[in-house]
Short mmCIF file of C-alpha atoms in Angstrom, two decimals:
data_model
loop_
_atom_site.label_atom_id
_atom_site.label_comp_id
_atom_site.label_asym_id
_atom_site.label_seq_id
_atom_site.Cartn_x
_atom_site.Cartn_y
_atom_site.Cartn_z
CA MET A 277 0.00 0.00 0.00
CA SER A 278 1.38 3.42 -0.91
CA ILE A 279 1.04 6.34 1.45
CA SER A 280 1.08 9.89 0.15
CA ALA A 281 3.69 12.34 1.38
CA HIS A 282 0.88 14.61 2.56
CA THR A 283 -0.60 11.84 4.75
CA THR A 284 2.83 10.97 6.12
CA ARG A 285 3.46 14.57 7.12
CA ARG A 286 0.04 14.74 8.85
CA TRP A 287 0.82 11.58 10.85
CA PHE A 288 4.23 12.99 11.86
CA ILE A 289 2.78 16.33 12.93
CA CYS A 290 -0.01 14.68 14.93
CA ALA A 291 2.45 12.35 16.66
CA ALA A 292 4.77 15.22 17.49
CA MET A 293 1.91 17.32 18.90
CA ALA A 294 0.74 14.39 21.03
CA LEU A 295 4.25 13.88 22.37
CA LEU A 296 4.60 17.58 23.20
CA THR A 297 1.23 17.50 24.96
CA MET A 298 2.29 14.51 27.04
CA VAL A 299 5.56 16.19 27.97
CA GLY A 300 3.77 19.42 28.85
CA THR A 301 1.19 17.62 31.01
CA ALA A 302 3.84 15.66 32.84
CA SER A 303 5.79 18.83 33.47
CA ALA A 304 2.74 20.61 34.84
CA ASP A 305 1.50 17.80 37.08
CA THR A 306 4.77 16.27 38.28
CA PRO A 307 7.35 18.25 40.26
CA ALA A 308 10.75 18.14 38.66
CA LYS A 309 13.20 15.94 40.54
CA PRO A 310 16.61 17.43 41.17
CA ALA A 311 19.35 15.78 39.15
CA ALA A 312 21.38 13.29 41.13
CA ASN A 313 24.56 14.79 39.68
CA PRO A 314 25.02 18.16 37.95
CA PRO A 315 25.52 17.88 34.19
CA PRO A 316 29.14 17.97 33.05
CA ASP A 317 30.53 21.24 31.75
CA ALA A 318 31.36 21.76 28.08
CA ALA A 319 35.09 21.11 28.51
CA THR A 320 34.40 17.76 30.19
CA ILE A 321 31.96 16.77 27.47
CA LEU A 322 34.52 17.63 24.79
CA ARG A 323 37.24 15.76 26.65
CA ASN A 324 35.05 12.65 26.80
CA VAL A 325 33.94 12.89 23.18
CA ARG A 326 37.47 13.21 21.80
CA LYS A 327 38.97 10.46 23.93
CA ILE A 328 41.22 8.17 21.90
CA VAL A 329 39.67 4.69 22.15
CA THR A 330 41.53 2.74 19.46
CA PRO A 331 43.62 -0.07 21.00
CA ASP A 332 46.79 1.22 19.34
CA GLY A 333 46.06 4.89 19.94
CA ILE A 334 48.12 7.47 21.84
CA GLU A 335 46.65 10.10 24.17
CA ASN A 336 49.18 11.77 26.42
CA MET A 337 49.20 15.21 28.05
CA THR A 338 52.42 15.53 30.01
CA THR A 339 55.51 17.53 30.84
CA VAL A 340 58.95 16.71 29.49
CA GLU A 341 62.29 17.96 30.80
CA ILE A 342 63.57 20.20 28.01
CA GLY A 343 66.34 22.75 28.31
CA GLY A 344 66.45 22.40 32.07
CA ILE A 345 62.74 23.12 32.67
CA ARG A 346 59.45 21.23 32.52
CA GLN A 347 57.62 21.88 29.26
CA TRP A 348 54.10 20.74 28.35
CA ILE A 349 53.23 18.64 25.33
CA SER A 350 50.12 16.90 24.03
CA VAL A 351 50.53 13.71 21.98
CA ARG A 352 47.39 12.41 20.28
CA GLY A 353 46.80 9.87 17.51
CA ARG A 354 44.49 6.99 16.70
CA HIS A 355 47.16 4.62 15.43
CA ARG A 356 50.67 4.33 16.84
CA ASP A 357 52.13 3.37 13.47
CA ASN A 358 51.12 6.70 11.92
CA PRO A 359 53.88 9.28 11.39
CA ILE A 360 54.43 11.93 14.04
CA LEU A 361 53.48 15.52 13.16
CA LEU A 362 55.00 18.17 15.43
CA PHE A 363 53.18 21.52 15.27
CA LEU A 364 55.30 24.55 16.26
CA HIS A 365 52.92 27.32 17.29
CA GLY A 366 53.27 30.98 16.42
CA GLY A 367 53.49 34.10 18.50
CA PRO A 368 55.96 33.96 20.11
CA SER A 369 53.84 32.34 22.83
CA LEU A 370 50.58 32.19 20.83
CA THR A 371 49.87 28.59 21.78
CA SER A 372 47.64 26.56 19.48
CA MET A 373 46.66 23.90 22.01
CA PRO A 374 43.55 25.56 23.56
CA ALA A 375 41.70 25.91 20.24
CA SER A 376 43.16 22.96 18.34
CA TYR A 377 40.35 20.62 19.41
CA SER A 378 38.09 22.54 17.00
CA TYR A 379 40.14 21.74 13.87
CA ALA A 380 42.96 19.24 14.50
CA GLY A 381 40.95 16.19 15.55
CA PRO A 382 40.78 14.76 12.01
CA TRP A 383 44.57 15.08 11.69
CA GLU A 384 44.82 12.41 14.39
CA GLU A 385 43.41 9.78 12.02
CA TYR A 386 46.50 10.13 9.80
CA PHE A 387 49.23 11.44 12.12
CA THR A 388 50.26 11.30 15.75
CA VAL A 389 49.86 15.01 16.46
CA VAL A 390 52.20 16.69 18.94
CA GLN A 391 51.35 20.14 20.30
CA TRP A 392 54.00 21.86 22.39
CA ASP A 393 53.70 24.90 24.64
CA GLN A 394 57.12 26.43 24.08
CA ARG A 395 59.35 28.12 26.66
CA GLY A 396 57.47 31.12 28.06
CA ALA A 397 54.14 30.01 26.56
CA GLY A 398 50.84 28.77 27.97
CA LYS A 399 51.06 25.77 30.25
CA THR A 400 54.85 25.88 30.17
CA TYR A 401 54.79 29.51 31.29
CA ARG A 402 52.50 28.52 34.15
CA GLU A 403 54.75 25.58 35.10
CA ASN A 404 57.89 27.70 35.62
CA ASP A 405 59.01 30.84 37.43
CA PRO A 406 59.05 33.66 34.82
CA ALA A 407 61.88 35.44 36.64
CA LYS A 408 64.11 32.40 36.15
CA ILE A 409 62.98 31.84 32.56
CA ALA A 410 63.42 35.44 31.35
CA PRO A 411 67.23 35.33 30.99
CA THR A 412 66.92 32.18 28.86
CA MET A 413 64.44 33.62 26.36
CA SER A 414 66.36 33.62 23.10
CA GLY A 415 65.88 32.16 19.66
CA GLU A 416 68.90 29.92 20.01
CA ARG A 417 67.70 28.50 23.33
CA MET A 418 64.24 27.84 21.90
CA LEU A 419 65.77 26.21 18.85
CA ALA A 420 67.77 23.96 21.18
CA ASP A 421 64.53 23.19 23.06
CA ALA A 422 62.94 22.09 19.78
CA GLU A 423 65.94 19.88 19.01
CA GLU A 424 65.68 18.24 22.43
CA LEU A 425 61.95 17.66 22.04
CA ILE A 426 62.32 16.13 18.59
CA ALA A 427 65.11 13.85 19.83
CA TRP A 428 62.82 12.76 22.69
CA LEU A 429 59.92 12.08 20.29
CA ARG A 430 62.09 10.09 17.89
CA LYS A 431 63.44 7.93 20.70
CA THR A 432 60.24 7.56 22.74
CA TYR A 433 58.04 6.60 19.81
CA ASN A 434 60.73 4.88 17.75
CA LYS A 435 60.29 7.25 14.81
CA PRO A 436 63.58 8.15 13.10
CA LYS A 437 61.75 10.77 11.02
CA ILE A 438 58.79 13.05 11.70
CA VAL A 439 56.76 15.69 9.88
CA LEU A 440 57.62 19.21 11.07
CA VAL A 441 54.97 21.94 10.78
CA GLY A 442 55.88 25.51 11.74
CA HIS A 443 53.34 28.34 11.87
CA SER A 444 54.44 32.01 11.80
CA TRP A 445 57.00 32.35 14.62
CA GLY A 446 57.10 28.54 14.56
CA SER A 447 58.19 28.75 10.92
CA VAL A 448 61.34 30.61 12.03
CA LEU A 449 62.26 27.64 14.21
CA GLY A 450 61.07 25.30 11.46
CA VAL A 451 63.39 26.62 8.74
CA LYS A 452 66.38 26.51 11.08
CA LEU A 453 65.57 22.96 12.17
CA ALA A 454 65.14 21.79 8.58
CA GLN A 455 68.48 23.38 7.71
CA ARG A 456 70.32 21.76 10.61
CA HIS A 457 68.71 18.31 10.59
CA PRO A 458 67.18 17.48 7.22
CA ASP A 459 67.53 13.77 7.95
CA TRP A 460 65.11 14.11 10.89
CA PHE A 461 62.16 15.13 8.72
CA TYR A 462 59.95 13.52 6.12
CA ALA A 463 59.05 17.11 5.24
CA TYR A 464 59.10 20.63 6.56
CA VAL A 465 55.69 22.34 6.22
CA GLY A 466 55.82 26.14 6.56
CA VAL A 467 52.43 27.65 7.43
CA GLY A 468 52.39 31.44 7.15
CA GLN A 469 56.11 31.26 6.43
CA VAL A 470 58.31 34.07 7.75
CA VAL A 471 60.91 35.21 5.21
CA ASN A 472 62.11 38.74 6.04
CA MET A 473 60.52 40.29 9.10
CA GLN A 474 61.47 43.91 8.42
CA GLN A 475 60.07 43.79 4.90
CA SER A 476 57.00 41.82 5.90
CA GLU A 477 56.05 44.24 8.67
CA ALA A 478 56.56 47.26 6.40
CA MET A 479 54.50 45.73 3.60
CA GLY A 480 51.65 44.72 5.90
CA TYR A 481 51.55 48.16 7.48
CA GLN A 482 51.46 49.96 4.14
CA THR A 483 48.75 47.69 2.74
CA THR A 484 46.62 48.24 5.84
CA LEU A 485 47.10 52.02 5.69
CA ASP A 486 46.19 52.04 2.00
CA ALA A 487 43.02 50.08 2.76
CA ALA A 488 42.07 52.53 5.51
CA ARG A 489 42.57 55.48 3.16
CA ARG A 490 40.41 53.87 0.48
CA ASP A 491 37.79 53.23 3.14
CA GLY A 492 37.92 56.80 4.40
CA ASN A 493 38.46 55.47 7.93
CA THR A 494 39.80 58.56 9.65
CA GLU A 495 40.27 56.77 12.99
CA ALA A 496 42.42 54.06 11.41
CA ILE A 497 44.38 56.53 9.27
CA LYS A 498 45.18 58.70 12.28
CA ALA A 499 46.22 55.73 14.42
CA LEU A 500 48.40 54.16 11.72
CA GLU A 501 50.06 57.42 10.71
CA SER A 502 50.85 58.09 14.37
CA ILE A 503 53.15 55.04 14.54
CA ALA A 504 55.18 55.89 11.42
CA PRO A 505 57.85 54.89 10.71
CA TYR A 506 56.76 51.29 11.06
CA PRO A 507 58.38 48.96 11.88
CA ASP A 508 60.41 51.02 14.29
CA PRO A 509 64.08 50.88 13.21
CA ASP A 510 65.35 51.60 16.73
CA LEU A 511 65.46 48.52 18.96
CA THR A 512 68.69 49.37 20.77
CA ASN A 513 67.37 49.42 24.36
CA ALA A 514 64.46 48.31 26.54
CA GLU A 515 62.58 51.60 26.18
CA ALA A 516 62.85 51.43 22.38
CA VAL A 517 61.55 47.84 22.40
CA LYS A 518 58.63 48.88 24.60
CA LYS A 519 57.77 51.63 22.14
CA ALA A 520 58.04 49.21 19.22
CA ILE A 521 55.69 46.74 20.92
CA GLY A 522 53.18 49.54 21.38
CA LYS A 523 53.36 50.28 17.67
CA LEU A 524 52.94 46.58 16.94
CA GLY A 525 49.66 46.57 18.87
CA VAL A 526 48.29 49.46 16.80
CA ASP A 527 49.40 47.85 13.55
CA ARG A 528 47.82 44.48 14.42
CA GLN A 529 44.57 46.08 15.55
CA TRP A 530 43.95 47.67 12.17
CA MET A 531 45.55 44.90 10.13
CA SER A 532 43.03 42.55 11.72
CA ARG A 533 40.22 44.99 10.96
CA TYR A 534 41.17 44.92 7.27
CA GLY A 535 41.46 41.15 6.97
CA GLY A 536 45.20 40.60 7.23
CA TYR A 537 44.98 38.21 10.19
CA PHE A 538 41.65 36.46 9.67
CA HIS A 539 40.09 36.86 6.25
CA GLY A 540 36.61 38.36 6.39
CA GLU A 541 34.72 39.72 9.39
CA LYS A 542 36.52 37.76 12.10
CA THR A 543 39.33 39.80 13.65
CA GLY A 544 40.66 37.61 16.45
CA HIS A 545 40.63 34.24 18.17
CA ASP A 546 37.28 33.38 19.71
CA PRO A 547 37.67 33.52 23.51
CA GLN A 548 34.51 31.42 23.94
CA LEU A 549 36.08 28.65 21.85
CA MET A 550 39.12 28.58 24.12
CA SER A 551 37.05 28.96 27.30
CA ILE A 552 35.61 25.47 26.81
CA SER A 553 38.90 23.90 25.74
CA PRO A 554 39.35 20.28 26.84
CA ASP A 555 43.10 20.95 27.16
CA TYR A 556 43.21 24.31 28.97
CA ASP A 557 41.53 25.45 32.17
CA ALA A 558 40.94 29.08 33.16
CA LYS A 559 44.37 29.41 34.81
CA ASP A 560 46.05 27.99 31.70
CA LEU A 561 44.30 30.66 29.61
CA GLU A 562 45.45 33.35 32.03
CA ALA A 563 48.98 31.98 31.73
CA ARG A 564 48.68 32.03 27.93
CA ASN A 565 47.87 35.75 27.96
CA ALA A 566 50.60 36.44 30.49
CA GLY A 567 53.06 34.42 28.41
CA ILE A 568 52.35 36.49 25.30
CA ALA A 569 53.00 39.72 27.20
CA PHE A 570 56.15 38.14 28.66
CA SER A 571 57.64 36.57 25.53
CA ILE A 572 57.12 39.05 22.71
CA PRO A 573 59.17 41.91 24.24
CA LEU A 574 61.98 39.48 25.07
CA LEU A 575 62.14 38.02 21.56
CA TRP A 576 61.01 40.90 19.34
CA THR A 577 64.46 42.41 18.68
CA GLU A 578 65.82 39.03 17.59
CA LEU A 579 62.71 38.23 15.57
CA MET A 580 62.96 41.49 13.64
CA LYS A 581 66.43 40.45 12.45
CA VAL A 582 65.15 37.26 10.79
CA ASP A 583 65.92 37.17 7.08
CA PHE A 584 65.72 33.90 5.14
CA THR A 585 65.97 35.56 1.73
CA ASP A 586 69.13 33.66 0.87
CA THR A 587 68.28 30.53 2.87
CA THR A 588 66.96 28.46 0.01
CA GLN A 589 68.83 25.14 -0.01
CA PHE A 590 67.08 22.30 1.83
CA GLY A 591 67.94 18.65 2.24
CA CYS A 592 64.35 17.57 2.97
CA PRO A 593 61.05 18.19 1.13
CA VAL A 594 59.54 21.65 1.72
CA ILE A 595 55.82 22.37 1.51
CA LEU A 596 54.32 25.81 2.09
CA PHE A 597 50.70 26.41 3.12
CA HIS A 598 49.88 30.12 2.88
CA GLY A 599 46.76 32.25 3.09
CA ARG A 600 46.34 34.35 -0.02
CA HIS A 601 45.30 37.41 2.04
CA ASP A 602 47.94 37.13 4.78
CA LEU A 603 49.39 40.49 5.80
CA THR A 604 50.68 39.37 9.20
CA VAL A 605 53.35 37.37 7.37
CA SER A 606 53.57 38.59 3.80
CA ALA A 607 52.10 36.19 1.25
CA THR A 608 54.02 38.07 -1.45
CA LEU A 609 57.40 37.54 0.18
CA ALA A 610 56.65 33.87 0.86
CA SER A 611 55.79 33.30 -2.80
CA GLN A 612 58.93 35.08 -4.02
CA TRP A 613 61.13 33.15 -1.60
CA PHE A 614 59.59 29.80 -2.43
CA ALA A 615 60.30 30.29 -6.14
CA ASN A 616 64.02 30.15 -5.28
CA VAL A 617 63.84 27.22 -2.84
CA LYS A 618 65.76 24.11 -3.85
CA ALA A 619 64.64 20.90 -2.15
CA PRO A 620 64.25 17.19 -2.99
CA GLN A 621 60.55 17.92 -3.41
CA LYS A 622 58.61 21.13 -2.97
CA LYS A 623 55.09 22.47 -3.34
CA MET A 624 53.22 25.66 -2.44
CA VAL A 625 49.55 25.38 -1.53
CA TRP A 626 47.46 28.55 -1.57
CA PHE A 627 44.46 28.99 0.71
CA GLU A 628 42.30 31.42 -1.24
CA ASP A 629 39.82 32.22 1.56
CA SER A 630 42.36 32.66 4.35
CA SER A 631 44.77 35.13 5.83
CA HIS A 632 47.14 34.11 8.63
CA ILE A 633 45.16 31.49 10.58
CA LEU A 634 44.44 29.19 7.66
CA PHE A 635 44.16 25.99 9.69
CA GLU A 636 41.08 27.50 11.37
CA GLU A 637 39.80 29.46 8.38
CA GLU A 638 39.94 26.56 5.90
CA SER A 639 40.26 23.58 8.19
CA GLY A 640 38.86 21.15 5.62
CA LYS A 641 41.35 22.16 2.95
CA PHE A 642 44.14 22.13 5.52
CA LEU A 643 43.34 18.49 6.39
CA LEU A 644 43.04 17.56 2.73
CA SER A 645 46.39 19.18 1.96
CA LEU A 646 48.10 17.35 4.81
CA VAL A 647 46.71 14.05 3.56
CA GLN A 648 47.29 14.62 -0.16
CA ASP A 649 50.55 16.59 -0.16
CA VAL A 650 52.38 15.66 3.04
CA LEU A 651 51.33 12.15 4.08
CA PRO A 652 52.60 10.50 0.85
CA LEU A 653 56.10 11.81 1.63
CA THR A 654 56.12 9.67 4.78
CA HIS A 655 55.38 6.57 2.68
CA ASP A 656 57.94 7.21 -0.04
CA SER A 657 60.85 8.17 2.20
CA LYS A 658 63.00 5.60 3.91
CA PRO A 659 63.06 5.98 7.71
#
């Protein structure tokens, strides 16, 4: 017997109304019983949902002794035989761990994903006395930290090679690591690749100012013109660095407003997303903010000297993922630099609807690019 769609819809509506009536009557006539236990909070729910349950999976949030201090890492993957992917966050100190649950979960089907809160950042900042850490905050020390961590990962998980992914500030460490130890890596993946910091900052500033002028945004124009010249050429003492960091804040405020950080209307990381993180509690988030304020002034002078223009010879494959609209780290400079890169294999992948935070902005394409462009390199290379 055939039943018309109209009749089916009527039956569904009647059944739904009857159910709602029953629920309403029960609610009116029967006092609500207090719950035996309060419902779990969002972070607990997320932690339970994303639990690794495969028999050969890895789920480990721990500290490791690196560079004489305890540093926090997260190691997550569904299959122990998968290659390790180490993600070096940006900033300095802009940890990726608290928001990564929203985009990196699918990576764990193909890689064992390692997130690391670097020296002076996030959980690691909270773990250690800032007064003792401050004198050690240098690019060379943090590079040595990365070397120690990678050596620990290779030994602990019996993986002679790993995939190295560096985002923004992490790409500074990434290039140097790939130069020093090409035999450690199946591939180096630069995400928002730093090339020449002085040029990049100047280009981003000018593009933002030009956009404000086209927009007739008098507030933005006034603020941006007030920090000229930008970037500040004088970083010779603590007061000059403090002034330069103040200028950086103005530049980033308006660069974000004009789509150079996130593409489109979004201008910053969603605090609500991080507030329910399964990996960070409220004190960790406070430490993350404190770590940013701590780390950037200590590393900014050194960071502004970074210039990889002539660093183009690599002994391992090099893949770049870059947002087409990135002004925070110049997409133009990255493209020009990559044209001169010599590596066993290389590829540049453009994210057309992204600026600087492409793994959040185009998370599906980011996953697809990891699987299609990076994962095969771990199969073809000999360990």
